[in-house]
């Protein structure tokens, strides 16, 4: 094992000693990246404006590049010839749809109203976050936790399709219709189907096509053995480099907003932490209960827990303004999600020993 290779962390055992420095201290690097971003945003005047000057689909160009770099290596590892084994798993697909599009939005709606009854702007922002299902960073968390890459690719693609079709309608339901039925305050969002589809095409479509072509052309010209033993170890580390870069830029853009309102951040963080714990725990328990095996149970749990904060932030800014409480709630999302899901990676790996067998492929 070389230091440059991307190795996924394992539960504490002698194997951990063979991990690269990057992987062994991953939580430290992520924490430092968050701190560096916050300090840069706070201490360097005009940095946020400079980073936001050029945008791709409403997202800062540096963040867009970081997301693409982050997602490509993991999608290049997917064995696309095995996707049929995932699409035929109805338990996995139905479970994912229920958790992501029924349980997730309803849980965030309930938590937002229960824990933020006096803060309507933050409450609305969190509900928007709950509607934006993850299509990006979940791939990284799943890979680090030794989940099923092929299953992650299929579930992310499925989420993307439902996001295009259902986001605006669910936003109308949870922000206008349901509060009206319950006698609560009503609001609304401005998010067209095309805007959402474009975001999916850019941030998922590009790295997905690139990953598919890399494997197809690489295996055709040099063979699978060369592709997985020579090519993948070279591009693999760029997934974590892209993740760390994205975190630095994201927090640099929002550093002032986060550090200037610490009490508000704390209020927003509470429902987010509860949400991540319940969604991940519920997904993991459900997957284990129906016998999916460790790899696919892990994939189901992280897909259920993750959210597309890029989309949520873009919608909040477009609808309520960059300085709004709704936008701040979206910005706080990754501040809480990143350390929470990194911690859940290690929880998942610790639970791995409880599985007596695993269904689906074991990745090299």
mmCIF file of C-alpha atoms in Angstrom:
data_model
loop_
_atom_site.group_PDB
_atom_site.id
_atom_site.type_symbol
_atom_site.label_atom_id
_atom_site.label_comp_id
_atom_site.label_asym_id
_atom_site.label_seq_id
_atom_site.Cartn_x
_atom_site.Cartn_y
_atom_site.Cartn_z
ATOM 1 C CA UNK A 1 0.000 0.000 0.000
ATOM 2 C CA UNK A 2 1.476 3.320 -1.020
ATOM 3 C CA UNK A 3 0.967 6.568 0.794
ATOM 4 C CA UNK A 4 -0.521 8.068 -2.330
ATOM 5 C CA UNK A 5 -3.277 5.500 -2.675
ATOM 6 C CA UNK A 6 -6.785 6.250 -1.508
ATOM 7 C CA UNK A 7 -7.534 3.681 1.164
ATOM 8 C CA UNK A 8 -10.779 3.746 3.062
ATOM 9 C CA UNK A 9 -10.484 3.799 6.871
ATOM 10 C CA UNK A 10 -11.327 0.644 8.732
ATOM 11 C CA UNK A 11 -12.452 -0.047 12.251
ATOM 12 C CA UNK A 12 -9.632 0.311 14.785
ATOM 13 C CA UNK A 13 -7.271 -2.642 14.278
ATOM 14 C CA UNK A 14 -3.743 -3.270 12.984
ATOM 15 C CA UNK A 15 -4.887 -2.416 9.464
ATOM 16 C CA UNK A 16 -5.294 1.213 10.507
ATOM 17 C CA UNK A 17 -1.565 1.427 10.962
ATOM 18 C CA UNK A 18 -1.083 0.761 7.259
ATOM 19 C CA UNK A 19 -3.278 3.642 6.141
ATOM 20 C CA UNK A 20 -1.753 6.663 4.470
ATOM 21 C CA UNK A 21 -1.257 9.750 6.620
ATOM 22 C CA UNK A 22 -4.031 11.500 4.682
ATOM 23 C CA UNK A 23 -6.575 8.781 5.505
ATOM 24 C CA UNK A 24 -5.470 8.032 9.062
ATOM 25 C CA UNK A 25 -5.988 11.636 10.163
ATOM 26 C CA UNK A 26 -8.954 12.431 7.919
ATOM 27 C CA UNK A 27 -11.083 14.038 10.681
ATOM 28 C CA UNK A 28 -8.112 16.259 11.571
ATOM 29 C CA UNK A 29 -7.646 17.426 7.974
ATOM 30 C CA UNK A 30 -11.364 18.121 7.604
ATOM 31 C CA UNK A 31 -11.391 20.071 10.858
ATOM 32 C CA UNK A 32 -8.368 22.085 9.754
ATOM 33 C CA UNK A 33 -9.979 22.727 6.353
ATOM 34 C CA UNK A 34 -13.125 24.044 8.037
ATOM 35 C CA UNK A 35 -11.072 26.232 10.383
ATOM 36 C CA UNK A 36 -8.900 27.523 7.542
ATOM 37 C CA UNK A 37 -11.970 28.430 5.506
ATOM 38 C CA UNK A 38 -13.618 30.228 8.410
ATOM 39 C CA UNK A 39 -10.438 32.185 9.164
ATOM 40 C CA UNK A 40 -9.891 33.103 5.525
ATOM 41 C CA UNK A 41 -13.448 34.313 5.156
ATOM 42 C CA UNK A 42 -13.183 36.316 8.342
ATOM 43 C CA UNK A 43 -9.670 37.742 7.974
ATOM 44 C CA UNK A 44 -9.255 38.370 4.233
ATOM 45 C CA UNK A 45 -11.410 41.323 3.123
ATOM 46 C CA UNK A 46 -13.242 40.809 -0.138
ATOM 47 C CA UNK A 47 -12.333 37.118 -0.438
ATOM 48 C CA UNK A 48 -15.954 36.006 -0.491
ATOM 49 C CA UNK A 49 -16.829 38.476 -3.235
ATOM 50 C CA UNK A 50 -13.827 37.364 -5.271
ATOM 51 C CA UNK A 51 -14.718 33.684 -4.939
ATOM 52 C CA UNK A 52 -18.343 34.373 -5.863
ATOM 53 C CA UNK A 53 -17.584 36.565 -8.847
ATOM 54 C CA UNK A 54 -17.635 33.661 -11.303
ATOM 55 C CA UNK A 55 -20.424 31.126 -10.852
ATOM 56 C CA UNK A 56 -21.513 27.852 -12.411
ATOM 57 C CA UNK A 57 -25.271 27.324 -12.135
ATOM 58 C CA UNK A 58 -25.418 29.723 -9.189
ATOM 59 C CA UNK A 59 -22.493 28.050 -7.378
ATOM 60 C CA UNK A 60 -19.076 29.666 -6.982
ATOM 61 C CA UNK A 61 -16.669 28.392 -9.662
ATOM 62 C CA UNK A 62 -14.050 27.184 -7.114
ATOM 63 C CA UNK A 63 -16.746 25.172 -5.300
ATOM 64 C CA UNK A 64 -17.994 23.792 -8.602
ATOM 65 C CA UNK A 65 -14.481 22.678 -9.552
ATOM 66 C CA UNK A 66 -13.938 21.167 -6.114
ATOM 67 C CA UNK A 67 -17.160 19.156 -6.363
ATOM 68 C CA UNK A 68 -16.252 17.824 -9.808
ATOM 69 C CA UNK A 69 -12.720 16.869 -8.711
ATOM 70 C CA UNK A 70 -14.126 15.275 -5.559
ATOM 71 C CA UNK A 71 -16.698 13.115 -7.325
ATOM 72 C CA UNK A 72 -14.776 11.952 -10.402
ATOM 73 C CA UNK A 73 -12.320 9.482 -8.753
ATOM 74 C CA UNK A 74 -15.059 7.643 -6.855
ATOM 75 C CA UNK A 75 -17.264 7.405 -9.945
ATOM 76 C CA UNK A 76 -14.246 6.215 -11.930
ATOM 77 C CA UNK A 77 -13.979 3.294 -9.473
ATOM 78 C CA UNK A 78 -17.544 2.118 -10.061
ATOM 79 C CA UNK A 79 -17.783 -1.166 -11.943
ATOM 80 C CA UNK A 80 -20.575 -0.188 -14.297
ATOM 81 C CA UNK A 81 -20.979 -3.735 -15.580
ATOM 82 C CA UNK A 82 -22.304 -4.659 -12.120
ATOM 83 C CA UNK A 83 -25.073 -2.061 -11.918
ATOM 84 C CA UNK A 84 -27.702 -4.616 -12.912
ATOM 85 C CA UNK A 85 -27.172 -6.375 -9.574
ATOM 86 C CA UNK A 86 -28.230 -3.127 -7.875
ATOM 87 C CA UNK A 87 -31.173 -2.201 -10.098
ATOM 88 C CA UNK A 88 -32.610 -5.661 -9.480
ATOM 89 C CA UNK A 89 -32.533 -5.175 -5.693
ATOM 90 C CA UNK A 90 -36.057 -3.904 -5.062
ATOM 91 C CA UNK A 91 -35.601 -3.820 -1.289
ATOM 92 C CA UNK A 92 -32.718 -1.371 -1.652
ATOM 93 C CA UNK A 93 -34.417 0.844 -4.231
ATOM 94 C CA UNK A 94 -37.780 1.022 -2.479
ATOM 95 C CA UNK A 95 -36.128 1.550 0.903
ATOM 96 C CA UNK A 96 -34.033 4.399 -0.488
ATOM 97 C CA UNK A 97 -37.018 6.121 -2.094
ATOM 98 C CA UNK A 98 -39.048 5.903 1.110
ATOM 99 C CA UNK A 99 -36.234 7.179 3.332
ATOM 100 C CA UNK A 100 -35.154 9.970 0.996
ATOM 101 C CA UNK A 101 -38.445 11.296 -0.314
ATOM 102 C CA UNK A 102 -40.988 10.426 2.376
ATOM 103 C CA UNK A 103 -39.211 10.135 5.727
ATOM 104 C CA UNK A 104 -36.416 12.698 5.196
ATOM 105 C CA UNK A 105 -38.487 15.765 4.229
ATOM 106 C CA UNK A 106 -41.193 14.937 6.806
ATOM 107 C CA UNK A 107 -38.606 14.513 9.592
ATOM 108 C CA UNK A 108 -36.870 17.815 8.780
ATOM 109 C CA UNK A 109 -40.248 19.594 8.670
ATOM 110 C CA UNK A 110 -41.133 18.223 12.107
ATOM 111 C CA UNK A 111 -37.745 19.030 13.650
ATOM 112 C CA UNK A 112 -37.724 22.556 12.206
ATOM 113 C CA UNK A 113 -41.149 23.368 13.669
ATOM 114 C CA UNK A 114 -40.503 21.667 17.014
ATOM 115 C CA UNK A 115 -37.026 23.114 17.660
ATOM 116 C CA UNK A 116 -37.265 26.481 15.852
ATOM 117 C CA UNK A 117 -40.877 27.604 16.414
ATOM 118 C CA UNK A 118 -39.790 31.223 17.034
ATOM 119 C CA UNK A 119 -37.328 31.498 14.114
ATOM 120 C CA UNK A 120 -39.340 31.303 10.868
ATOM 121 C CA UNK A 121 -36.472 32.177 8.510
ATOM 122 C CA UNK A 122 -34.145 29.487 9.855
ATOM 123 C CA UNK A 123 -37.045 27.050 10.006
ATOM 124 C CA UNK A 124 -37.825 27.590 6.331
ATOM 125 C CA UNK A 125 -34.158 27.234 5.423
ATOM 126 C CA UNK A 126 -33.945 23.874 7.187
ATOM 127 C CA UNK A 127 -37.079 22.612 5.450
ATOM 128 C CA UNK A 128 -35.490 23.508 2.104
ATOM 129 C CA UNK A 129 -32.365 21.592 3.168
ATOM 130 C CA UNK A 130 -34.517 18.559 3.962
ATOM 131 C CA UNK A 131 -35.954 18.621 0.450
ATOM 132 C CA UNK A 132 -32.543 18.704 -1.268
ATOM 133 C CA UNK A 133 -31.406 15.088 -1.283
ATOM 134 C CA UNK A 134 -27.684 14.440 -1.546
ATOM 135 C CA UNK A 135 -26.051 13.836 -4.938
ATOM 136 C CA UNK A 136 -22.421 14.738 -4.180
ATOM 137 C CA UNK A 137 -20.625 14.232 -0.874
ATOM 138 C CA UNK A 138 -22.586 11.078 -0.034
ATOM 139 C CA UNK A 139 -20.407 9.304 -2.592
ATOM 140 C CA UNK A 140 -17.321 10.181 -0.545
ATOM 141 C CA UNK A 141 -18.827 9.163 2.815
ATOM 142 C CA UNK A 142 -20.053 5.891 1.349
ATOM 143 C CA UNK A 143 -16.644 5.089 -0.106
ATOM 144 C CA UNK A 144 -14.816 5.888 3.135
ATOM 145 C CA UNK A 145 -17.199 3.608 5.031
ATOM 146 C CA UNK A 146 -16.588 0.742 2.564
ATOM 147 C CA UNK A 147 -20.114 0.886 1.189
ATOM 148 C CA UNK A 148 -21.206 -0.516 -2.158
ATOM 149 C CA UNK A 149 -19.976 1.864 -4.880
ATOM 150 C CA UNK A 150 -22.296 0.510 -7.532
ATOM 151 C CA UNK A 151 -25.298 0.855 -5.214
ATOM 152 C CA UNK A 152 -24.243 4.417 -4.341
ATOM 153 C CA UNK A 153 -24.036 5.334 -8.035
ATOM 154 C CA UNK A 154 -27.527 3.960 -8.696
ATOM 155 C CA UNK A 155 -29.131 5.573 -5.630
ATOM 156 C CA UNK A 156 -27.519 8.935 -6.363
ATOM 157 C CA UNK A 157 -28.768 8.770 -9.944
ATOM 158 C CA UNK A 158 -32.236 7.847 -8.674
ATOM 159 C CA UNK A 159 -32.163 10.753 -6.218
ATOM 160 C CA UNK A 160 -31.152 13.074 -9.032
ATOM 161 C CA UNK A 161 -34.150 12.105 -11.150
ATOM 162 C CA UNK A 162 -36.554 12.511 -8.243
ATOM 163 C CA UNK A 163 -34.916 15.828 -7.334
ATOM 164 C CA UNK A 164 -35.665 17.201 -10.784
ATOM 165 C CA UNK A 165 -39.256 15.954 -10.713
ATOM 166 C CA UNK A 166 -40.225 16.393 -7.066
ATOM 167 C CA UNK A 167 -38.237 19.241 -5.456
ATOM 168 C CA UNK A 168 -40.471 22.146 -6.450
ATOM 169 C CA UNK A 169 -43.674 20.219 -5.724
ATOM 170 C CA UNK A 170 -42.472 19.057 -2.312
ATOM 171 C CA UNK A 171 -41.357 22.600 -1.518
ATOM 172 C CA UNK A 172 -44.855 23.852 -2.268
ATOM 173 C CA UNK A 173 -46.366 21.076 -0.129
ATOM 174 C CA UNK A 174 -44.144 21.443 2.949
ATOM 175 C CA UNK A 175 -43.965 25.244 2.942
ATOM 176 C CA UNK A 176 -47.495 26.165 1.868
ATOM 177 C CA UNK A 177 -49.980 23.286 1.847
ATOM 178 C CA UNK A 178 -49.076 21.287 4.965
ATOM 179 C CA UNK A 179 -48.604 24.348 7.224
ATOM 180 C CA UNK A 180 -52.013 25.575 6.026
ATOM 181 C CA UNK A 181 -53.619 22.273 6.958
ATOM 182 C CA UNK A 182 -51.985 22.436 10.393
ATOM 183 C CA UNK A 183 -52.802 26.109 10.958
ATOM 184 C CA UNK A 184 -49.123 27.131 10.802
ATOM 185 C CA UNK A 185 -47.333 29.981 9.048
ATOM 186 C CA UNK A 186 -47.075 29.529 5.277
ATOM 187 C CA UNK A 187 -44.312 30.520 2.856
ATOM 188 C CA UNK A 188 -43.006 29.384 -0.539
ATOM 189 C CA UNK A 189 -39.921 28.872 -2.697
ATOM 190 C CA UNK A 190 -38.964 29.868 -6.213
ATOM 191 C CA UNK A 191 -37.210 26.918 -7.871
ATOM 192 C CA UNK A 192 -37.947 25.907 -11.452
ATOM 193 C CA UNK A 193 -37.630 22.333 -12.667
ATOM 194 C CA UNK A 194 -35.042 23.400 -15.243
ATOM 195 C CA UNK A 195 -32.847 25.120 -12.637
ATOM 196 C CA UNK A 196 -32.783 21.934 -10.555
ATOM 197 C CA UNK A 197 -32.202 19.718 -13.612
ATOM 198 C CA UNK A 198 -29.297 21.897 -14.708
ATOM 199 C CA UNK A 199 -27.694 21.627 -11.276
ATOM 200 C CA UNK A 200 -27.990 17.829 -11.396
ATOM 201 C CA UNK A 201 -26.582 17.651 -14.921
ATOM 202 C CA UNK A 202 -23.559 19.780 -14.012
ATOM 203 C CA UNK A 203 -22.625 18.369 -10.602
ATOM 204 C CA UNK A 204 -23.550 14.736 -11.168
ATOM 205 C CA UNK A 205 -23.720 14.323 -14.951
ATOM 206 C CA UNK A 206 -20.202 15.538 -15.773
ATOM 207 C CA UNK A 207 -18.264 13.386 -13.253
ATOM 208 C CA UNK A 208 -20.559 10.405 -13.928
ATOM 209 C CA UNK A 209 -19.905 10.499 -17.673
ATOM 210 C CA UNK A 210 -16.187 11.086 -17.079
ATOM 211 C CA UNK A 211 -15.980 8.156 -14.662
ATOM 212 C CA UNK A 212 -17.860 5.833 -17.021
ATOM 213 C CA UNK A 213 -15.682 6.762 -20.011
ATOM 214 C CA UNK A 214 -12.491 6.420 -17.962
ATOM 215 C CA UNK A 215 -13.314 2.850 -17.004
ATOM 216 C CA UNK A 216 -14.655 1.862 -20.412
ATOM 217 C CA UNK A 217 -11.734 3.270 -22.405
ATOM 218 C CA UNK A 218 -9.095 2.334 -19.824
ATOM 219 C CA UNK A 219 -10.186 -1.289 -19.603
ATOM 220 C CA UNK A 220 -10.586 -1.567 -23.360
ATOM 221 C CA UNK A 221 -7.040 -0.324 -24.024
ATOM 222 C CA UNK A 222 -5.082 -1.639 -21.033
ATOM 223 C CA UNK A 223 -7.315 -4.156 -19.258
ATOM 224 C CA UNK A 224 -9.092 -4.196 -15.876
ATOM 225 C CA UNK A 225 -6.004 -5.238 -13.945
ATOM 226 C CA UNK A 226 -4.058 -2.161 -15.124
ATOM 227 C CA UNK A 227 -7.058 0.115 -14.605
ATOM 228 C CA UNK A 228 -7.688 -0.921 -10.996
ATOM 229 C CA UNK A 229 -4.098 -1.448 -9.864
ATOM 230 C CA UNK A 230 -2.326 1.376 -11.710
ATOM 231 C CA UNK A 231 -4.805 4.037 -12.801
ATOM 232 C CA UNK A 232 -7.173 4.120 -9.813
ATOM 233 C CA UNK A 233 -4.393 4.476 -7.185
ATOM 234 C CA UNK A 234 -3.144 7.542 -9.092
ATOM 235 C CA UNK A 235 -6.469 9.369 -9.357
ATOM 236 C CA UNK A 236 -7.997 8.053 -6.107
ATOM 237 C CA UNK A 237 -6.430 10.562 -3.688
ATOM 238 C CA UNK A 238 -7.918 13.458 -5.659
ATOM 239 C CA UNK A 239 -11.338 12.634 -4.203
ATOM 240 C CA UNK A 240 -10.152 13.690 -0.745
ATOM 241 C CA UNK A 241 -8.098 16.583 -2.108
ATOM 242 C CA UNK A 242 -11.238 17.839 -3.830
ATOM 243 C CA UNK A 243 -13.257 17.369 -0.651
ATOM 244 C CA UNK A 244 -10.791 19.350 1.468
ATOM 245 C CA UNK A 245 -10.545 22.108 -1.151
ATOM 246 C CA UNK A 246 -14.339 22.350 -1.379
ATOM 247 C CA UNK A 247 -14.643 22.628 2.399
ATOM 248 C CA UNK A 248 -12.054 25.419 2.566
ATOM 249 C CA UNK A 249 -13.747 27.437 -0.175
ATOM 250 C CA UNK A 250 -17.273 26.854 1.115
ATOM 251 C CA UNK A 251 -16.402 27.993 4.618
ATOM 252 C CA UNK A 252 -14.334 30.906 3.320
ATOM 253 C CA UNK A 253 -17.400 32.131 1.430
ATOM 254 C CA UNK A 254 -19.599 31.944 4.524
ATOM 255 C CA UNK A 255 -17.059 32.477 7.305
ATOM 256 C CA UNK A 256 -18.296 35.925 8.284
ATOM 257 C CA UNK A 257 -21.943 34.868 8.446
ATOM 258 C CA UNK A 258 -21.113 31.824 10.571
ATOM 259 C CA UNK A 259 -18.704 33.467 13.022
ATOM 260 C CA UNK A 260 -20.740 36.656 13.477
ATOM 261 C CA UNK A 261 -23.872 34.814 14.677
ATOM 262 C CA UNK A 262 -22.683 31.927 16.882
ATOM 263 C CA UNK A 263 -25.922 31.602 18.881
ATOM 264 C CA UNK A 264 -27.989 31.390 15.697
ATOM 265 C CA UNK A 265 -25.607 28.764 14.353
ATOM 266 C CA UNK A 266 -26.047 26.749 17.548
ATOM 267 C CA UNK A 267 -29.848 26.918 17.272
ATOM 268 C CA UNK A 268 -29.727 25.743 13.654
ATOM 269 C CA UNK A 269 -27.214 23.007 14.485
ATOM 270 C CA UNK A 270 -29.483 21.202 16.969
ATOM 271 C CA UNK A 271 -32.177 20.017 14.523
ATOM 272 C CA UNK A 272 -29.491 19.197 11.953
ATOM 273 C CA UNK A 273 -27.628 16.950 14.384
ATOM 274 C CA UNK A 274 -30.832 15.186 15.379
ATOM 275 C CA UNK A 275 -31.764 14.808 11.716
ATOM 276 C CA UNK A 276 -28.421 13.255 10.688
ATOM 277 C CA UNK A 277 -28.462 10.844 13.621
ATOM 278 C CA UNK A 278 -32.050 9.701 13.044
ATOM 279 C CA UNK A 279 -31.790 9.398 9.262
ATOM 280 C CA UNK A 280 -28.483 7.541 9.329
ATOM 281 C CA UNK A 281 -29.500 5.334 12.243
ATOM 282 C CA UNK A 282 -32.898 4.608 10.717
ATOM 283 C CA UNK A 283 -31.368 3.804 7.337
ATOM 284 C CA UNK A 284 -28.750 1.526 8.866
ATOM 285 C CA UNK A 285 -31.295 -0.285 11.052
ATOM 286 C CA UNK A 286 -33.676 -0.681 8.116
ATOM 287 C CA UNK A 287 -30.982 -2.049 5.807
ATOM 288 C CA UNK A 288 -29.723 -4.478 8.425
ATOM 289 C CA UNK A 289 -33.255 -5.522 9.289
ATOM 290 C CA UNK A 290 -34.141 -6.516 5.728
ATOM 291 C CA UNK A 291 -30.808 -8.306 5.250
ATOM 292 C CA UNK A 292 -29.048 -6.052 2.735
ATOM 293 C CA UNK A 293 -25.583 -6.877 4.051
ATOM 294 C CA UNK A 294 -23.011 -4.391 5.307
ATOM 295 C CA UNK A 295 -22.063 -2.711 2.026
ATOM 296 C CA UNK A 296 -25.565 -1.886 0.878
ATOM 297 C CA UNK A 297 -26.826 -1.136 4.371
ATOM 298 C CA UNK A 298 -24.069 1.449 4.684
ATOM 299 C CA UNK A 299 -24.908 2.939 1.293
ATOM 300 C CA UNK A 300 -28.589 3.169 2.211
ATOM 301 C CA UNK A 301 -27.780 4.884 5.525
ATOM 302 C CA UNK A 302 -25.474 7.538 4.086
ATOM 303 C CA UNK A 303 -27.755 8.232 1.128
ATOM 304 C CA UNK A 304 -30.610 8.792 3.564
ATOM 305 C CA UNK A 305 -28.597 11.082 5.840
ATOM 306 C CA UNK A 306 -26.896 13.281 3.232
ATOM 307 C CA UNK A 307 -28.295 16.460 1.714
ATOM 308 C CA UNK A 308 -27.535 18.571 -1.341
ATOM 309 C CA UNK A 309 -26.541 21.776 0.441
ATOM 310 C CA UNK A 310 -25.344 23.370 -2.788
ATOM 311 C CA UNK A 311 -28.872 23.217 -4.185
ATOM 312 C CA UNK A 312 -30.458 24.263 -0.878
ATOM 313 C CA UNK A 313 -28.175 27.304 -0.593
ATOM 314 C CA UNK A 314 -28.762 28.287 -4.222
ATOM 315 C CA UNK A 315 -32.557 28.061 -3.824
ATOM 316 C CA UNK A 316 -32.505 29.993 -0.534
ATOM 317 C CA UNK A 317 -30.374 32.775 -2.018
ATOM 318 C CA UNK A 318 -32.468 33.002 -5.180
ATOM 319 C CA UNK A 319 -35.740 33.109 -3.227
ATOM 320 C CA UNK A 320 -34.916 34.984 -0.027
ATOM 321 C CA UNK A 321 -31.575 36.718 -0.682
ATOM 322 C CA UNK A 322 -27.935 36.071 0.211
ATOM 323 C CA UNK A 323 -28.212 37.786 3.605
ATOM 324 C CA UNK A 324 -31.398 35.986 4.627
ATOM 325 C CA UNK A 325 -31.846 33.653 7.547
ATOM 326 C CA UNK A 326 -32.911 30.958 5.104
ATOM 327 C CA UNK A 327 -29.548 31.208 3.338
ATOM 328 C CA UNK A 328 -27.691 31.083 6.665
ATOM 329 C CA UNK A 329 -29.533 27.875 7.585
ATOM 330 C CA UNK A 330 -28.334 26.347 4.325
ATOM 331 C CA UNK A 331 -24.780 27.512 4.968
ATOM 332 C CA UNK A 332 -24.741 26.010 8.476
ATOM 333 C CA UNK A 333 -25.723 22.684 6.910
ATOM 334 C CA UNK A 334 -22.265 21.590 5.737
ATOM 335 C CA UNK A 335 -20.724 23.025 8.916
ATOM 336 C CA UNK A 336 -22.667 20.337 10.799
ATOM 337 C CA UNK A 337 -22.890 17.658 8.118
ATOM 338 C CA UNK A 338 -19.176 17.267 7.448
ATOM 339 C CA UNK A 339 -18.025 16.380 11.002
ATOM 340 C CA UNK A 340 -21.265 14.514 11.745
ATOM 341 C CA UNK A 341 -21.023 12.207 8.743
ATOM 342 C CA UNK A 342 -17.272 11.733 9.164
ATOM 343 C CA UNK A 343 -18.049 10.520 12.696
ATOM 344 C CA UNK A 344 -20.747 8.233 11.283
ATOM 345 C CA UNK A 345 -18.193 6.754 8.884
ATOM 346 C CA UNK A 346 -16.308 5.436 11.900
ATOM 347 C CA UNK A 347 -19.515 4.332 13.612
ATOM 348 C CA UNK A 348 -20.391 2.398 10.471
ATOM 349 C CA UNK A 349 -16.977 0.740 10.332
ATOM 350 C CA UNK A 350 -17.226 -0.197 14.002
ATOM 351 C CA UNK A 351 -20.577 -1.883 13.329
ATOM 352 C CA UNK A 352 -19.145 -3.780 10.376
ATOM 353 C CA UNK A 353 -17.925 -6.654 12.552
ATOM 354 C CA UNK A 354 -21.537 -7.373 13.559
ATOM 355 C CA UNK A 355 -22.342 -8.509 10.039
ATOM 356 C CA UNK A 356 -21.630 -12.201 9.562
ATOM 357 C CA UNK A 357 -21.806 -11.899 5.784
ATOM 358 C CA UNK A 358 -22.048 -9.223 3.130
ATOM 359 C CA UNK A 359 -24.091 -9.182 -0.018
ATOM 360 C CA UNK A 360 -22.819 -7.393 -3.080
ATOM 361 C CA UNK A 361 -19.274 -6.846 -4.256
ATOM 362 C CA UNK A 362 -16.298 -6.386 -1.980
ATOM 363 C CA UNK A 363 -14.150 -3.634 -3.441
ATOM 364 C CA UNK A 364 -10.380 -3.830 -3.671
#
